[in-house]
Tab-separated table of C-alpha atoms in Angstrom:
chain	number	residue	atom	x	y	z
A	11	MET	CA	-130.635	42.679	141.788
A	12	ALA	CA	-128.401	45.743	142.038
A	13	LYS	CA	-126.956	44.451	145.312
A	14	SER	CA	-126.191	41.092	143.700
A	15	VAL	CA	-124.390	42.747	140.790
A	16	ALA	CA	-122.426	44.953	143.170
A	17	LEU	CA	-121.437	41.938	145.243
A	18	LEU	CA	-120.234	40.087	142.150
A	19	MET	CA	-118.190	43.111	141.096
A	20	ILE	CA	-116.597	43.350	144.531
A	21	MET	CA	-115.772	39.639	144.460
A	22	ALA	CA	-114.239	39.983	140.986
A	23	ILE	CA	-112.120	42.955	142.068
A	24	CYS	CA	-110.919	41.087	145.153
A	25	TYR	CA	-110.057	38.074	143.005
A	26	LEU	CA	-108.034	40.177	140.550
A	27	LYS	CA	-106.228	41.904	143.420
A	28	ALA	CA	-105.372	38.517	144.908
A	29	ILE	CA	-103.935	37.398	141.582
A	30	ALA	CA	-101.970	40.607	141.184
A	31	SER	CA	-100.428	40.216	144.638
A	32	SER	CA	-99.570	36.548	144.145
A	33	GLN	CA	-96.745	34.940	142.274
A	34	VAL	CA	-98.030	33.488	139.006
A	35	ASN	CA	-96.077	30.453	137.844
A	36	ILE	CA	-96.538	30.177	134.083
A	37	PHE	CA	-96.275	26.940	132.113
A	38	LEU	CA	-96.375	26.689	128.327
A	39	LEU	CA	-98.241	23.688	126.877
A	40	ALA	CA	-97.261	22.762	123.327
A	41	GLY	CA	-97.249	19.799	120.970
A	42	GLN	CA	-99.958	17.884	119.147
A	43	SER	CA	-103.205	16.086	120.002
A	44	ASN	CA	-102.093	14.225	123.121
A	45	MET	CA	-101.106	17.583	124.615
A	46	SER	CA	-104.319	19.229	123.422
A	47	GLY	CA	-106.014	16.326	125.166
A	48	LEU	CA	-108.400	13.850	123.597
A	49	GLY	CA	-109.007	11.899	126.778
A	50	GLY	CA	-112.646	10.830	126.876
A	51	VAL	CA	-113.150	11.641	123.187
A	52	VAL	CA	-114.548	8.797	121.066
A	53	MET	CA	-115.778	9.249	117.487
A	54	ASN	CA	-115.229	13.005	117.826
A	55	ILE	CA	-117.531	13.220	120.853
A	56	TRP	CA	-116.263	14.070	124.341
A	57	ASP	CA	-118.061	12.196	127.108
A	58	GLY	CA	-118.003	15.307	129.306
A	59	ILE	CA	-116.557	13.462	132.304
A	60	VAL	CA	-114.045	15.563	134.259
A	61	PRO	CA	-111.909	13.511	136.679
A	62	PRO	CA	-111.498	15.067	140.153
A	63	GLU	CA	-107.815	15.646	139.409
A	64	CYS	CA	-108.865	17.915	136.534
A	65	SER	CA	-111.348	20.020	138.494
A	66	PRO	CA	-111.223	23.823	138.224
A	67	ASN	CA	-109.380	25.693	140.940
A	68	PRO	CA	-109.341	29.477	141.462
A	69	ALA	CA	-105.561	29.203	141.704
A	70	ILE	CA	-105.283	27.746	138.177
A	71	LEU	CA	-105.595	30.197	135.282
A	72	LYS	CA	-105.258	29.817	131.532
A	73	LEU	CA	-104.407	32.264	128.781
A	74	GLY	CA	-107.353	32.079	126.401
A	75	ALA	CA	-107.275	32.434	122.631
A	76	ASN	CA	-108.053	36.140	123.113
A	77	LEU	CA	-104.882	36.528	125.223
A	78	GLN	CA	-106.893	37.173	128.378
A	79	TRP	CA	-106.409	35.272	131.621
A	80	VAL	CA	-109.409	33.280	132.856
A	81	GLU	CA	-109.968	30.499	135.364
A	82	ALA	CA	-108.877	27.261	133.696
A	83	SER	CA	-111.211	24.354	133.053
A	84	GLU	CA	-111.459	21.327	130.805
A	85	PRO	CA	-111.267	21.043	127.870
A	86	LEU	CA	-108.237	23.270	128.312
A	87	HIS	CA	-107.440	23.576	124.586
A	88	ALA	CA	-111.036	23.945	123.348
A	89	ASP	CA	-110.532	27.515	122.097
A	90	ILE	CA	-107.008	26.855	120.795
A	91	ASP	CA	-107.152	23.544	118.914
A	92	VAL	CA	-110.492	24.321	117.285
A	93	ASN	CA	-110.312	21.766	114.460
A	94	VAL	CA	-110.673	18.761	116.768
A	95	THR	CA	-112.944	17.832	119.658
A	96	CYS	CA	-110.849	18.336	122.770
A	97	GLY	CA	-111.334	16.493	126.039
A	98	ILE	CA	-109.018	15.746	128.943
A	99	GLY	CA	-105.322	16.562	128.623
A	100	PRO	CA	-102.346	16.613	131.014
A	101	GLY	CA	-102.453	20.337	131.817
A	102	MET	CA	-105.132	20.458	134.512
A	103	PRO	CA	-103.948	17.363	136.436
A	104	PHE	CA	-100.410	18.761	136.196
A	105	ALA	CA	-101.471	22.067	137.747
A	106	ASN	CA	-103.650	20.496	140.433
A	107	SER	CA	-100.867	18.093	141.348
A	108	LEU	CA	-98.400	20.970	141.747
A	109	LEU	CA	-100.772	22.833	144.041
A	110	ASN	CA	-101.510	19.725	146.097
A	111	LYS	CA	-97.823	18.992	146.591
A	112	THR	CA	-96.575	22.562	147.073
A	113	SER	CA	-98.889	24.741	149.134
A	114	SER	CA	-96.608	27.768	148.778
A	115	LEU	CA	-96.604	27.699	144.980
A	116	GLY	CA	-99.238	30.406	144.563
A	117	ILE	CA	-101.077	30.825	141.261
A	118	VAL	CA	-100.482	28.498	138.288
A	119	GLY	CA	-100.944	30.000	134.834
A	120	LEU	CA	-101.300	27.628	131.875
A	121	VAL	CA	-100.668	28.779	128.303
A	122	PRO	CA	-102.228	26.237	125.891
A	123	CYS	CA	-100.542	26.229	122.459
A	124	ALA	CA	-100.925	22.651	121.174
A	125	MET	CA	-102.476	21.693	117.836
A	126	ALA	CA	-103.409	18.233	116.589
A	127	GLY	CA	-101.704	16.515	113.675
A	128	ASN	CA	-98.456	18.465	113.304
A	129	THR	CA	-94.885	17.363	112.667
A	130	ILE	CA	-91.765	18.767	114.283
A	131	SER	CA	-91.087	20.632	111.017
A	132	GLN	CA	-94.247	22.641	111.647
A	133	TRP	CA	-92.744	23.912	114.912
A	134	GLN	CA	-89.569	25.295	113.368
A	135	LYS	CA	-88.782	28.997	113.638
A	136	GLY	CA	-90.917	31.131	111.347
A	137	THR	CA	-93.831	28.701	111.082
A	138	PHE	CA	-97.377	29.530	112.189
A	139	LEU	CA	-97.234	27.268	115.247
A	140	TYR	CA	-93.855	28.614	116.319
A	141	ASN	CA	-94.942	32.229	115.898
A	142	GLN	CA	-98.137	31.598	117.855
A	143	LEU	CA	-96.177	29.985	120.673
A	144	VAL	CA	-93.806	32.942	120.904
A	145	LYS	CA	-96.689	35.440	120.687
A	146	ARG	CA	-98.676	33.749	123.432
A	147	THR	CA	-95.588	33.353	125.595
A	148	LYS	CA	-94.829	37.065	125.410
A	149	ALA	CA	-98.482	37.951	126.036
A	150	ALA	CA	-98.462	35.780	129.159
A	151	THR	CA	-95.651	37.785	130.709
A	152	LEU	CA	-96.855	41.296	129.873
A	153	GLN	CA	-96.662	43.785	132.759
A	154	GLU	CA	-94.652	41.256	134.776
A	155	PHE	CA	-97.805	39.221	135.376
A	156	GLY	CA	-95.801	36.112	136.183
A	157	VAL	CA	-92.698	34.028	135.584
A	158	ILE	CA	-92.376	31.259	133.021
A	159	ARG	CA	-91.301	28.129	134.859
A	160	ALA	CA	-91.251	25.529	132.084
A	161	MET	CA	-92.679	24.305	128.809
A	162	LEU	CA	-94.567	21.019	128.747
A	163	TRP	CA	-94.012	19.397	125.343
A	164	TYR	CA	-95.766	16.314	123.914
A	165	GLN	CA	-95.338	15.828	120.172
A	166	GLY	CA	-93.937	13.375	117.661
A	167	GLU	CA	-96.585	10.849	116.657
A	168	SER	CA	-96.854	12.445	113.199
A	169	ASP	CA	-93.102	12.025	112.743
A	170	THR	CA	-93.286	8.226	113.126
A	171	VAL	CA	-94.948	7.693	109.733
A	172	ARG	CA	-91.969	8.232	107.400
A	173	PRO	CA	-88.336	7.274	108.052
A	174	SER	CA	-87.115	10.647	106.782
A	175	ASP	CA	-89.139	12.469	109.447
A	176	ALA	CA	-88.103	10.093	112.220
A	177	ASP	CA	-84.418	10.222	111.281
A	178	THR	CA	-84.323	14.028	111.332
A	179	TYR	CA	-86.502	14.409	114.413
A	180	LYS	CA	-83.730	14.851	116.961
A	181	GLY	CA	-81.959	17.652	115.129
A	182	LYS	CA	-85.195	19.527	114.483
A	183	MET	CA	-86.298	19.073	118.086
A	184	GLN	CA	-82.995	20.470	119.348
A	185	GLN	CA	-83.218	23.409	116.942
A	186	PHE	CA	-86.800	24.172	117.985
A	187	PHE	CA	-85.928	24.162	121.680
A	188	THR	CA	-82.830	26.308	121.093
A	189	ASP	CA	-84.634	28.860	118.915
A	190	LEU	CA	-87.543	29.155	121.332
A	191	ARG	CA	-85.260	29.732	124.288
A	192	SER	CA	-83.459	32.444	122.343
A	193	ASP	CA	-86.573	34.201	121.056
A	194	ILE	CA	-88.273	34.428	124.451
A	195	GLY	CA	-85.046	35.416	126.185
A	196	MET	CA	-84.799	32.324	128.393
A	197	PRO	CA	-81.661	30.388	127.365
A	198	GLU	CA	-82.103	27.953	130.260
A	199	LEU	CA	-85.875	27.423	129.955
A	200	LEU	CA	-86.809	24.104	131.545
A	201	ILE	CA	-88.537	21.808	129.056
A	202	ILE	CA	-90.443	18.774	130.276
A	203	GLN	CA	-91.166	16.593	127.292
A	204	VAL	CA	-92.991	13.301	126.870
A	205	ALA	CA	-91.526	10.231	125.188
A	206	LEU	CA	-94.235	8.819	122.943
A	207	ALA	CA	-96.793	6.295	124.125
A	208	SER	CA	-97.943	5.574	120.578
A	209	GLY	CA	-97.050	5.943	116.932
A	210	LEU	CA	-96.503	4.002	113.726
A	211	ASN	CA	-93.551	2.250	112.082
A	212	TYR	CA	-90.756	4.519	113.294
A	213	THR	CA	-91.902	5.226	116.838
A	214	GLU	CA	-88.739	3.904	118.468
A	215	THR	CA	-86.547	6.237	116.419
A	216	VAL	CA	-88.485	9.261	117.665
A	217	ARG	CA	-88.599	7.902	121.221
A	218	GLU	CA	-84.828	7.499	121.176
A	219	ALA	CA	-84.460	11.190	120.326
A	220	GLN	CA	-86.861	12.132	123.115
A	221	LEU	CA	-85.278	9.911	125.740
A	222	TYR	CA	-81.784	11.189	124.907
A	223	PRO	CA	-82.255	14.832	123.788
A	224	ASP	CA	-78.648	15.864	124.504
A	225	LEU	CA	-79.691	19.340	125.638
A	226	ALA	CA	-79.397	20.905	129.084
A	227	ASN	CA	-82.575	21.462	131.090
A	228	VAL	CA	-84.647	19.011	129.069
A	229	VAL	CA	-86.410	16.446	131.245
A	230	THR	CA	-88.211	13.489	129.664
A	231	VAL	CA	-91.121	11.569	131.155
A	232	ASP	CA	-91.927	8.270	129.470
A	233	ALA	CA	-95.560	7.680	128.520
A	234	LYS	CA	-94.932	4.198	127.144
A	235	GLY	CA	-97.394	1.731	128.635
A	236	LEU	CA	-100.109	4.255	129.460
A	237	GLN	CA	-103.574	3.157	128.366
A	238	LEU	CA	-104.759	4.274	124.925
A	239	HIS	CA	-108.169	4.667	123.357
A	240	ASN	CA	-109.196	2.074	120.770
A	241	ASP	CA	-107.498	4.167	118.084
A	242	ASN	CA	-104.168	3.074	119.628
A	243	LEU	CA	-102.993	6.658	119.385
A	244	HIS	CA	-104.591	8.899	122.002
A	245	LEU	CA	-104.320	8.601	125.767
A	246	THR	CA	-107.465	7.898	127.763
A	247	ALA	CA	-108.628	10.394	130.377
A	248	SER	CA	-107.175	8.308	133.208
A	249	SER	CA	-103.847	8.105	131.376
A	250	GLN	CA	-103.814	11.863	130.916
A	251	VAL	CA	-104.302	12.244	134.665
A	252	LEU	CA	-101.357	9.931	135.310
A	253	LEU	CA	-99.241	11.805	132.786
A	254	GLY	CA	-100.066	15.126	134.434
A	255	HIS	CA	-98.923	13.722	137.780
A	256	MET	CA	-95.727	12.392	136.175
A	257	MET	CA	-94.909	15.777	134.686
A	258	ALA	CA	-95.613	17.546	137.975
A	259	HIS	CA	-93.328	15.110	139.785
A	260	ALA	CA	-90.606	15.659	137.193
A	261	PHE	CA	-90.899	19.440	137.549
A	262	LEU	CA	-90.725	19.384	141.335
A	263	GLN	CA	-87.825	16.942	141.299
A	264	ARG	CA	-85.961	19.047	138.772
A	265	ILE	CA	-86.297	22.356	140.602
A	266	SER	CA	-85.297	20.728	143.873
A	267	ASN	CA	-82.092	19.483	142.275
A	268	THR	CA	-79.563	22.277	141.875
A	269	SER	CA	-77.222	20.235	139.686
A	270	SER	CA	-77.377	20.783	135.923
A	271	LEU	CA	-78.722	17.560	134.489
A	272	ILE	CA	-78.760	16.825	130.775
A	273	GLY	CA	-81.559	14.702	129.366
A	274	SER	CA	-83.006	13.536	132.667
A	275	GLN	CA	-85.684	10.837	132.505
A	276	TYR	CA	-88.623	10.068	134.804
């Protein structure tokens, strides 16, 4: 028994040393329920099925609710978005896709920050969600643990209900992105956002803002047409896998392109 414990301790120490000596590429994950991930969740019950593209990998870490790094696994947002039943989201397939396509990438660190049911107003500077995002971002980079590469952003369904929210979405989105970049000291932070796959009466108004953000270093991937659950709101697990691949492709394309694109779409 003692030998087994000692062996586990040695393995853990070796693992931590490997992480410390590797480049950790950090990605922020923010938005509402489709970023939290409700793939495979029906009637508030997750089916427990983890697609191969979402499998754990020792090279994929996540910053837990306690601000400690652990090996990432689905449901990625389970300890963050605690008021809903989380399932499959785009984060794990995104990370696995990056590692599969770029062997030299090193370690991927995911920082889940999404919460279901919020509007863009609830992400403005000074709000709880904004403050949590900034806090977790700064915690992720303590002691030069890694480098923030991008924020993955999927939000807006709640802003399609009322015309006043939809009409002011673009300005609030721009302000949120600008404030965040300033407060974390990354004025050119790459933001990969998702144009909505679902919504209510004013979906196209919000999508228009997302497809044409008019800000530098904001790349938009379009989720329109991806399969939804029967609620016509949340992406299925297979759609979340596809979305993760789309976001990974957009990231790799963007960093391989040295020109400064504004509002790129994929």
